Amino acid sequence: MRFTFRTAGESHGKGLVSLVEGVPAGLELVAERDIDPELRRRQGGYGRGGRMAIEEDRAEIVAGVRLGETIGAPIALLVWNKDWENWQTAMAAEPREASDRELRRVHLPRPGHADLVGVLKYRRDDARDILERASARETAARVAAGAVAKRLLAELGVSIGSHVVRLGAVEARRPEEWPDDLNAASDASPLRTLDPEAEERMIDAVDAAQEDGDTLGGVFEVVATGLPAGLGSYVSWDRKLDGRLAGALMSIHAMKGVEIGLGFEAARRRGSRVHDEIEHDPEGPVERTGGYRRLRNNAGGLEGGITTGEPVVCRVAMKPLSTLMKPLKSVDLRTKERADAIRERSDVAALAAAGVVGEAMVAITLADAVLEKFGGDSVAELLRNVEGYRDDLARRGLELREASSEDPYESGVG
Ligand code: EPS
């Protein structure tokens, strides 16, 4: 069993569709309670443009759920675009007059956007055909699917949160005391950062970029806690969970880099300052790790592409958005003459929202790894399988065996 999803939908089309497969039967799922709050979180954040004042994203469940519970069938979710009202002619599915086709035509591709490469690849004359689907509006459908994954992971006691660690050149300090509920703390900040002092400078940076007709990117961090050791595998390249997480996160619009745990900093240090020493605590999380744990978590919760039971920590770099109110130079697709790139309504910074999308992609990847390891057509069956694994981990973790004096290897491995 795998947890998979697909989306369809254009930014100013009728709406977005999310088709989620692999969810076992018997999962309680209520759109207003489980999906809509996540969609609302994605719409927030300082630096967003006029569009978010138009939309009030909500998910309509059209298949796969009956009387508040999944039935094991594919789940279809719809998020309607309110802005569609203003685009019915330009974005109509039906054939239209030539003059209508000129409406909202885009022939000045933006450097950094999919506009030009899309026009070349799909043999379109109007970059509107490209940007409508390339738009980050699609991430609403990802967050809807991610909310289903989060609901499933919650059954195992796994939770996922995020926060902004850098916006442009402004770096946030890590709090001295980590909040119990990461999202409750970060959602309270307009930039979803845990450093109130950096938050002020981030707001100033967004204001300054806006004034200059410019945009800003940054870095957010996603943290998943409560995972058992043993998800993912080292045995084949495409089963390594760190690779799968990095791919899922890099697939989000405008993301340019992913670090796991210490990430690139690890490349600078000696091994002794990187690797996390192991200890055993019979009072520790025996059901998740057999009682083994780390004195720190530089590995970001993954060794050999497998969860260690420590929090999974991914940091993701987002480039500045490519729609600039003071545009860069480009080429007019019709005349091939040098011209300013198109200026479209857009955001100055969307990093706060990107963190919420990052949570969704991590949730989907982890839900997939959970189903891969434990299987189950119903939630009851899945949880029975999880329980069996946990009991075994706990039993083996607490079992004491005599160390053999004849052991030829001193390494303790063998
Ligand atoms: C986007 C441009 C803006 C953003 C949009 C992504 O939309 P519009 O062109 O309608 O002003 O608001 O993001 C969303 C609509 C959203 O829901 O996040 C782009 O070009 O990618």
Short mmCIF file of C-alpha atoms and ligand atoms in Angstrom, two decimals:
data_model
loop_
_atom_site.label_atom_id
_atom_site.label_comp_id
_atom_site.label_asym_id
_atom_site.label_seq_id
_atom_site.Cartn_x
_atom_site.Cartn_y
_atom_site.Cartn_z
CA MET A 1 0.00 0.00 0.00
CA ARG A 2 1.27 3.47 -0.86
CA PHE A 3 -0.02 6.93 -0.02
CA THR A 4 -0.09 8.86 -3.31
CA PHE A 5 -1.70 12.03 -4.59
CA ARG A 6 -2.20 14.01 -7.80
CA THR A 7 -3.55 17.46 -8.34
CA ALA A 8 -5.20 19.30 -11.23
CA GLY A 9 -6.22 22.90 -11.60
CA GLU A 10 -5.14 26.30 -12.86
CA SER A 11 -4.57 29.39 -10.74
CA HIS A 12 -7.53 31.31 -12.22
CA GLY A 13 -9.55 28.30 -13.41
CA LYS A 14 -12.67 27.02 -11.68
CA GLY A 15 -10.79 25.30 -8.91
CA LEU A 16 -8.22 22.78 -7.78
CA VAL A 17 -8.63 19.03 -7.49
CA SER A 18 -6.67 16.73 -5.21
CA LEU A 19 -6.95 12.97 -5.66
CA VAL A 20 -5.53 11.05 -2.71
CA GLU A 21 -5.06 7.29 -2.85
CA GLY A 22 -4.02 4.64 -0.35
CA VAL A 23 -5.78 5.99 2.73
CA PRO A 24 -7.02 2.99 4.75
CA ALA A 25 -10.71 2.69 5.62
CA GLY A 26 -12.01 3.89 8.96
CA LEU A 27 -10.06 7.16 9.26
CA GLU A 28 -12.21 9.91 10.69
CA LEU A 29 -12.05 12.81 8.26
CA VAL A 30 -14.11 15.99 8.41
CA ALA A 31 -13.19 18.79 5.99
CA GLU A 32 -14.11 21.69 8.31
CA ARG A 33 -12.16 20.23 11.19
CA ASP A 34 -9.21 18.49 9.54
CA ILE A 35 -8.54 20.18 6.18
CA ASP A 36 -9.89 23.75 6.20
CA PRO A 37 -7.74 24.96 9.13
CA GLU A 38 -4.64 23.83 7.20
CA LEU A 39 -5.84 25.67 4.10
CA ARG A 40 -6.35 28.78 6.21
CA ARG A 41 -2.82 28.51 7.64
CA ARG A 42 -1.41 28.40 4.08
CA GLN A 43 -3.23 31.60 3.13
CA GLY A 44 -1.60 33.67 5.85
CA GLY A 45 1.74 35.37 6.26
CA TYR A 46 3.10 38.87 5.91
CA GLY A 47 4.04 39.84 2.37
CA ARG A 48 1.27 38.15 0.42
CA GLY A 49 -0.49 40.00 -2.37
CA GLY A 50 -4.10 40.91 -3.17
CA ARG A 51 -5.18 37.42 -4.20
CA MET A 52 -5.33 36.10 -0.65
CA ALA A 53 -7.89 38.76 0.20
CA ILE A 54 -10.12 37.26 -2.51
CA GLU A 55 -9.80 33.57 -1.66
CA GLU A 56 -11.21 31.76 1.39
CA ASP A 57 -9.97 28.27 0.68
CA ARG A 58 -12.17 25.38 1.77
CA ALA A 59 -12.10 21.73 0.78
CA GLU A 60 -15.16 19.98 -0.52
CA ILE A 61 -14.91 16.21 -0.17
CA VAL A 62 -16.53 14.67 -3.24
CA ALA A 63 -15.44 11.05 -2.95
CA GLY A 64 -13.90 8.46 -0.64
CA VAL A 65 -15.49 9.57 2.64
CA ARG A 66 -18.87 8.51 4.02
CA LEU A 67 -20.47 9.75 7.24
CA GLY A 68 -17.19 11.29 8.40
CA GLU A 69 -15.00 8.22 7.76
CA THR A 70 -12.83 7.10 4.87
CA ILE A 71 -13.99 3.92 3.13
CA GLY A 72 -10.67 2.82 1.59
CA ALA A 73 -11.54 4.36 -1.78
CA PRO A 74 -9.64 7.19 -3.52
CA ILE A 75 -10.45 10.52 -1.88
CA ALA A 76 -11.30 13.44 -4.19
CA LEU A 77 -11.07 16.96 -2.79
CA LEU A 78 -12.09 20.20 -4.47
CA VAL A 79 -10.92 23.70 -3.59
CA TRP A 80 -12.88 26.29 -5.58
CA ASN A 81 -11.18 29.48 -6.85
CA LYS A 82 -13.27 32.51 -5.91
CA ASP A 83 -11.23 34.58 -8.38
CA TRP A 84 -12.67 32.42 -11.20
CA GLU A 85 -15.54 34.84 -11.28
CA ASN A 86 -13.20 37.46 -12.76
CA TRP A 87 -11.59 35.09 -15.26
CA GLN A 88 -14.53 33.22 -16.78
CA THR A 89 -13.89 34.46 -20.30
CA ALA A 90 -10.09 34.30 -20.37
CA MET A 91 -10.03 30.87 -18.68
CA ALA A 92 -13.11 29.28 -20.27
CA ALA A 93 -12.84 25.59 -21.14
CA GLU A 94 -14.99 26.11 -24.26
CA PRO A 95 -13.62 27.47 -27.57
CA ARG A 96 -13.83 31.28 -27.79
CA GLU A 97 -13.59 34.06 -30.36
CA ALA A 98 -10.08 35.16 -31.35
CA SER A 99 -10.60 38.48 -29.52
CA ASP A 100 -11.40 36.65 -26.29
CA ARG A 101 -8.21 34.67 -26.67
CA GLU A 102 -6.25 37.92 -26.60
CA LEU A 103 -7.57 38.63 -23.11
CA ARG A 104 -4.83 38.29 -20.51
CA ARG A 105 -2.31 37.10 -23.10
CA VAL A 106 1.25 36.92 -21.71
CA HIS A 107 4.12 37.43 -24.16
CA LEU A 108 6.77 38.91 -21.84
CA PRO A 109 8.19 35.90 -19.94
CA ARG A 110 9.54 36.47 -16.42
CA PRO A 111 13.15 35.44 -15.72
CA GLY A 112 13.03 32.74 -13.04
CA HIS A 113 9.48 31.59 -13.91
CA ALA A 114 8.37 28.64 -16.05
CA ASP A 115 6.92 31.09 -18.63
CA LEU A 116 9.58 30.78 -21.35
CA VAL A 117 10.61 27.14 -21.01
CA GLY A 118 6.95 26.16 -20.83
CA VAL A 119 6.12 28.03 -24.05
CA LEU A 120 9.00 26.24 -25.79
CA LYS A 121 8.21 22.81 -24.42
CA TYR A 122 4.43 22.83 -24.89
CA ARG A 123 4.49 24.80 -28.17
CA ARG A 124 2.17 27.56 -26.91
CA ASP A 125 2.12 31.18 -28.10
CA ASP A 126 0.55 32.51 -24.94
CA ALA A 127 2.54 32.06 -21.71
CA ARG A 128 -0.82 32.27 -19.86
CA ASP A 129 -1.18 28.57 -20.79
CA ILE A 130 2.01 27.92 -18.82
CA LEU A 131 1.83 30.17 -15.80
CA GLU A 132 -1.71 29.20 -14.90
CA ARG A 133 -0.59 25.68 -14.04
CA ALA A 134 2.95 26.59 -12.93
CA SER A 135 1.47 28.99 -10.34
CA ALA A 136 1.96 28.23 -6.67
CA ARG A 137 -1.82 28.35 -6.30
CA GLU A 138 -1.50 24.58 -6.85
CA THR A 139 -0.03 24.27 -3.36
CA ALA A 140 -3.54 24.67 -1.90
CA ALA A 141 -4.34 21.23 -3.37
CA ARG A 142 -1.14 19.83 -1.86
CA VAL A 143 -2.05 21.18 1.56
CA ALA A 144 -5.50 19.56 1.26
CA ALA A 145 -3.85 16.18 0.51
CA GLY A 146 -1.28 16.80 3.24
CA ALA A 147 -4.06 17.40 5.77
CA VAL A 148 -5.33 13.87 5.06
CA ALA A 149 -1.79 12.52 5.57
CA LYS A 150 -1.49 14.45 8.84
CA ARG A 151 -4.81 12.99 10.03
CA LEU A 152 -3.49 9.48 9.35
CA LEU A 153 -0.13 10.17 11.04
CA ALA A 154 -1.94 11.55 14.10
CA GLU A 155 -3.28 8.01 14.66
CA LEU A 156 0.33 6.97 15.30
CA GLY A 157 1.07 9.99 17.50
CA VAL A 158 3.13 11.74 14.79
CA SER A 159 2.87 15.51 14.44
CA ILE A 160 4.44 17.93 11.99
CA GLY A 161 5.14 21.63 12.34
CA SER A 162 7.27 24.32 10.73
CA HIS A 163 8.78 27.74 11.28
CA VAL A 164 10.71 30.34 9.31
CA VAL A 165 14.43 30.46 10.14
CA ARG A 166 15.54 33.11 7.64
CA LEU A 167 13.88 35.68 5.43
CA GLY A 168 16.22 37.26 2.90
CA ALA A 169 19.26 38.21 4.96
CA VAL A 170 17.44 38.22 8.32
CA GLU A 171 18.27 35.16 10.40
CA ALA A 172 16.05 34.01 13.31
CA ARG A 173 17.67 32.70 16.50
CA ARG A 174 16.53 29.32 17.81
CA PRO A 175 14.48 29.76 20.97
CA GLU A 176 16.18 28.72 24.24
CA GLU A 177 13.21 26.56 25.03
CA TRP A 178 11.60 24.67 22.16
CA PRO A 179 7.78 25.12 22.16
CA ASP A 180 5.65 22.04 22.96
CA ASP A 181 3.35 22.91 20.09
CA LEU A 182 5.53 24.24 17.27
CA ASN A 183 2.69 25.43 15.04
CA ALA A 184 0.79 27.13 17.85
CA ALA A 185 3.94 29.20 18.44
CA SER A 186 4.88 29.88 14.80
CA ASP A 187 1.32 30.51 13.58
CA ALA A 188 1.08 33.32 16.13
CA SER A 189 3.78 35.23 14.21
CA PRO A 190 2.96 37.02 10.93
CA LEU A 191 6.12 35.50 9.47
CA ARG A 192 5.79 32.18 11.33
CA THR A 193 9.10 32.71 13.08
CA LEU A 194 9.96 31.86 16.69
CA ASP A 195 12.24 34.89 17.13
CA PRO A 196 10.18 38.05 17.88
CA GLU A 197 13.19 40.30 17.42
CA ALA A 198 13.98 38.88 13.97
CA GLU A 199 10.28 39.09 13.12
CA GLU A 200 10.39 42.89 13.28
CA ARG A 201 13.40 43.02 10.97
CA MET A 202 11.72 40.54 8.62
CA ILE A 203 8.66 42.77 8.39
CA ASP A 204 10.92 45.75 7.62
CA ALA A 205 12.72 43.70 4.95
CA VAL A 206 9.41 42.78 3.28
CA ASP A 207 8.27 46.42 3.37
CA ALA A 208 11.58 47.59 1.88
CA ALA A 209 11.45 44.95 -0.90
CA GLN A 210 7.88 45.95 -1.70
CA GLU A 211 8.84 49.60 -1.91
CA ASP A 212 11.60 48.70 -4.36
CA GLY A 213 9.25 46.58 -6.49
CA ASP A 214 11.27 43.52 -5.46
CA THR A 215 10.71 40.13 -3.76
CA LEU A 216 12.30 37.99 -1.02
CA GLY A 217 12.88 34.30 -0.36
CA GLY A 218 14.30 32.57 2.67
CA VAL A 219 14.52 29.32 4.59
CA PHE A 220 11.91 27.39 6.57
CA GLU A 221 12.29 24.31 8.73
CA VAL A 222 9.86 21.41 9.03
CA VAL A 223 9.98 19.18 12.13
CA ALA A 224 8.19 15.83 12.47
CA THR A 225 8.00 14.25 15.94
CA GLY A 226 6.69 11.00 17.39
CA LEU A 227 7.99 8.79 14.58
CA PRO A 228 9.04 5.21 15.25
CA ALA A 229 12.56 4.14 14.31
CA GLY A 230 12.56 2.09 11.11
CA LEU A 231 10.66 4.01 8.39
CA GLY A 232 12.42 4.07 5.02
CA SER A 233 15.34 1.84 4.05
CA TYR A 234 18.98 1.83 2.99
CA VAL A 235 18.64 -1.21 0.72
CA SER A 236 17.79 0.63 -2.51
CA TRP A 237 18.30 4.22 -3.65
CA ASP A 238 14.63 5.00 -4.07
CA ARG A 239 13.66 3.72 -0.65
CA LYS A 240 15.92 6.10 1.27
CA LEU A 241 13.62 8.37 3.23
CA ASP A 242 16.00 11.36 3.22
CA GLY A 243 16.07 11.26 -0.58
CA ARG A 244 12.30 10.94 -0.76
CA LEU A 245 11.80 13.88 1.62
CA ALA A 246 14.28 16.05 -0.28
CA GLY A 247 12.56 15.26 -3.59
CA ALA A 248 9.11 15.99 -2.19
CA LEU A 249 10.23 19.30 -0.70
CA MET A 250 12.17 20.37 -3.81
CA SER A 251 9.04 19.74 -5.87
CA ILE A 252 7.37 22.74 -4.21
CA HIS A 253 7.34 25.89 -6.37
CA ALA A 254 10.42 28.11 -5.93
CA MET A 255 12.35 25.70 -3.66
CA LYS A 256 16.05 25.55 -4.43
CA GLY A 257 17.66 23.51 -1.67
CA VAL A 258 16.97 21.03 1.13
CA GLU A 259 19.09 20.20 4.16
CA ILE A 260 18.43 17.35 6.57
CA GLY A 261 19.59 17.90 10.15
CA LEU A 262 22.94 19.68 10.19
CA GLY A 263 22.88 19.63 6.37
CA PHE A 264 25.68 21.49 4.57
CA GLU A 265 27.29 22.47 7.88
CA ALA A 266 28.16 18.77 8.42
CA ALA A 267 30.46 18.92 5.40
CA ARG A 268 32.64 21.46 7.22
CA ARG A 269 33.05 19.62 10.52
CA ARG A 270 34.97 16.58 11.72
CA GLY A 271 32.99 13.40 12.27
CA SER A 272 33.20 13.65 16.05
CA ARG A 273 31.35 16.97 15.90
CA VAL A 274 28.72 15.64 13.55
CA HIS A 275 27.56 12.16 14.55
CA ASP A 276 25.13 11.73 17.39
CA GLU A 277 26.27 9.47 20.23
CA ILE A 278 23.92 6.67 21.22
CA GLU A 279 22.65 5.86 24.70
CA HIS A 280 20.08 3.47 26.09
CA ASP A 281 17.44 4.47 28.58
CA PRO A 282 14.98 1.76 29.64
CA GLU A 283 12.73 4.59 30.80
CA GLY A 284 13.06 6.20 27.35
CA PRO A 285 10.86 5.76 24.27
CA VAL A 286 11.04 1.94 24.24
CA GLU A 287 8.02 1.57 21.98
CA ARG A 288 9.41 3.88 19.30
CA THR A 289 13.13 3.14 19.47
CA GLY A 290 13.62 0.20 21.84
CA GLY A 291 14.87 2.79 24.37
CA TYR A 292 17.87 3.84 22.28
CA ARG A 293 18.31 7.54 21.84
CA ARG A 294 20.81 10.23 20.80
CA LEU A 295 22.56 12.85 22.86
CA ARG A 296 21.86 15.34 20.04
CA ASN A 297 20.12 15.21 16.66
CA ASN A 298 22.57 16.46 14.02
CA ALA A 299 21.38 13.63 11.76
CA GLY A 300 17.93 15.23 11.62
CA GLY A 301 16.22 12.00 12.63
CA LEU A 302 17.56 9.88 9.75
CA GLU A 303 20.48 7.45 9.47
CA GLY A 304 20.93 5.21 6.44
CA GLY A 305 17.75 6.68 4.99
CA ILE A 306 15.79 5.29 7.98
CA THR A 307 14.11 7.17 10.83
CA THR A 308 16.00 6.95 14.14
CA GLY A 309 12.99 7.96 16.25
CA GLU A 310 14.46 11.41 16.88
CA PRO A 311 12.60 14.34 15.28
CA VAL A 312 12.96 14.50 11.48
CA VAL A 313 14.25 17.99 10.68
CA CYS A 314 14.33 19.38 7.11
CA ARG A 315 15.32 22.92 6.14
CA VAL A 316 14.25 24.24 2.77
CA ALA A 317 15.56 27.24 0.80
CA MET A 318 13.07 29.24 -1.26
CA LYS A 319 14.22 31.61 -3.97
CA PRO A 320 12.68 35.10 -4.19
CA LEU A 321 9.46 35.04 -6.23
CA SER A 322 10.02 35.79 -9.89
CA THR A 323 7.17 38.24 -10.46
CA LEU A 324 8.77 41.65 -9.89
CA MET A 325 6.88 44.92 -9.86
CA LYS A 326 10.13 46.52 -11.08
CA PRO A 327 10.71 43.90 -13.77
CA LEU A 328 13.94 42.46 -15.11
CA LYS A 329 14.69 42.53 -18.81
CA SER A 330 13.24 39.85 -21.01
CA VAL A 331 12.25 39.34 -24.66
CA ASP A 332 8.89 39.93 -26.33
CA LEU A 333 7.84 36.50 -27.63
CA ARG A 334 6.16 38.10 -30.68
CA THR A 335 8.88 40.49 -31.89
CA LYS A 336 11.92 38.92 -30.16
CA GLU A 337 12.83 42.44 -29.07
CA ARG A 338 14.20 43.28 -25.67
CA ALA A 339 11.44 44.30 -23.25
CA ASP A 340 10.50 44.38 -19.58
CA ALA A 341 9.09 41.13 -18.19
CA ILE A 342 5.38 41.10 -17.40
CA ARG A 343 4.19 42.65 -14.17
CA GLU A 344 1.39 40.60 -12.65
CA ARG A 345 -0.29 40.93 -9.27
CA SER A 346 1.71 38.71 -6.92
CA ASP A 347 3.26 38.31 -3.47
CA VAL A 348 6.41 40.03 -2.15
CA ALA A 349 7.24 37.03 0.07
CA ALA A 350 5.38 33.76 0.52
CA LEU A 351 7.75 32.00 2.90
CA ALA A 352 5.29 31.70 5.78
CA ALA A 353 2.87 29.90 3.46
CA ALA A 354 5.67 27.79 1.98
CA GLY A 355 6.40 26.30 5.41
CA VAL A 356 2.80 25.05 5.61
CA VAL A 357 3.20 23.49 2.15
CA GLY A 358 6.48 21.93 3.34
CA GLU A 359 4.62 20.34 6.24
CA ALA A 360 2.13 18.87 3.76
CA MET A 361 4.84 17.35 1.56
CA VAL A 362 6.63 15.90 4.60
CA ALA A 363 3.32 14.50 5.91
CA ILE A 364 2.57 12.86 2.55
CA THR A 365 6.06 11.34 2.35
CA LEU A 366 5.93 10.03 5.92
CA ALA A 367 2.38 8.66 5.52
CA ASP A 368 3.66 6.80 2.46
CA ALA A 369 6.59 5.39 4.45
CA VAL A 370 4.21 4.34 7.25
CA LEU A 371 1.92 2.47 4.83
CA GLU A 372 4.94 0.92 3.11
CA LYS A 373 6.17 -0.52 6.40
CA PHE A 374 2.94 -1.39 8.17
CA GLY A 375 0.30 -1.78 5.41
CA GLY A 376 -3.34 -2.37 6.30
CA ASP A 377 -6.61 -1.82 4.46
CA SER A 378 -8.26 -0.37 7.56
CA VAL A 379 -6.95 1.94 10.25
CA ALA A 380 -7.58 -0.85 12.78
CA GLU A 381 -5.38 -3.23 10.79
CA LEU A 382 -2.68 -0.58 10.35
CA LEU A 383 -2.65 0.17 14.08
CA ARG A 384 -2.53 -3.56 14.94
CA ASN A 385 0.54 -3.88 12.74
CA VAL A 386 2.12 -0.80 14.32
CA GLU A 387 1.35 -2.19 17.78
CA GLY A 388 3.02 -5.52 16.95
CA TYR A 389 6.17 -3.71 15.80
CA ARG A 390 6.19 -1.46 18.87
CA ASP A 391 5.79 -4.42 21.26
CA ASP A 392 8.67 -6.17 19.55
CA LEU A 393 10.89 -3.06 19.66
CA ALA A 394 10.13 -2.61 23.36
CA ARG A 395 10.77 -6.27 24.19
CA ARG A 396 14.07 -6.37 22.30
CA GLY A 397 15.07 -3.00 23.69
CA LEU A 398 14.66 -4.15 27.27
CA GLU A 399 16.22 -7.58 26.79
CA LEU A 400 19.68 -7.86 28.38
CA ARG A 401 22.17 -10.37 27.03
CA GLU A 402 25.59 -11.36 28.37
CA ALA A 403 28.42 -9.83 26.34
CA SER A 404 30.54 -12.73 25.05
CA SER A 405 34.17 -12.68 26.26
CA GLU A 406 35.10 -14.63 23.12
CA ASP A 407 33.84 -11.92 20.81
CA PRO A 408 36.73 -11.45 18.32
CA TYR A 409 35.49 -7.99 17.36
CA GLU A 410 35.78 -5.18 19.80
CA SER A 411 33.65 -2.89 17.74
CA GLY A 412 30.40 -4.22 19.11
CA VAL A 413 29.08 -4.63 15.58
CA GLY A 414 29.11 -7.98 13.87
C1 EPS B 1 1.21 33.32 -7.82
C2 EPS B 1 0.74 34.62 -7.97
C3 EPS B 1 -0.32 35.18 -7.08
C4 EPS B 1 -0.28 34.44 -5.76
C5 EPS B 1 -0.44 32.97 -6.08
C6 EPS B 1 0.81 32.46 -6.71
O1 EPS B 1 -1.61 34.93 -7.59
P1 EPS B 1 -2.36 35.97 -8.54
O2 EPS B 1 -1.63 35.90 -9.83
O3 EPS B 1 -3.77 35.46 -8.66
O4 EPS B 1 -2.27 37.30 -7.86
O5 EPS B 1 -1.29 34.92 -4.90
O6 EPS B 1 -0.72 32.23 -4.95
C7 EPS B 1 -1.99 31.83 -4.79
C8 EPS B 1 -3.01 32.17 -5.55
C9 EPS B 1 -2.16 30.95 -3.64
O7 EPS B 1 -3.27 30.47 -3.39
O8 EPS B 1 -1.14 30.71 -2.95
C10 EPS B 1 2.17 32.74 -8.78
O9 EPS B 1 2.44 33.37 -9.82
O10 EPS B 1 2.70 31.63 -8.53
#
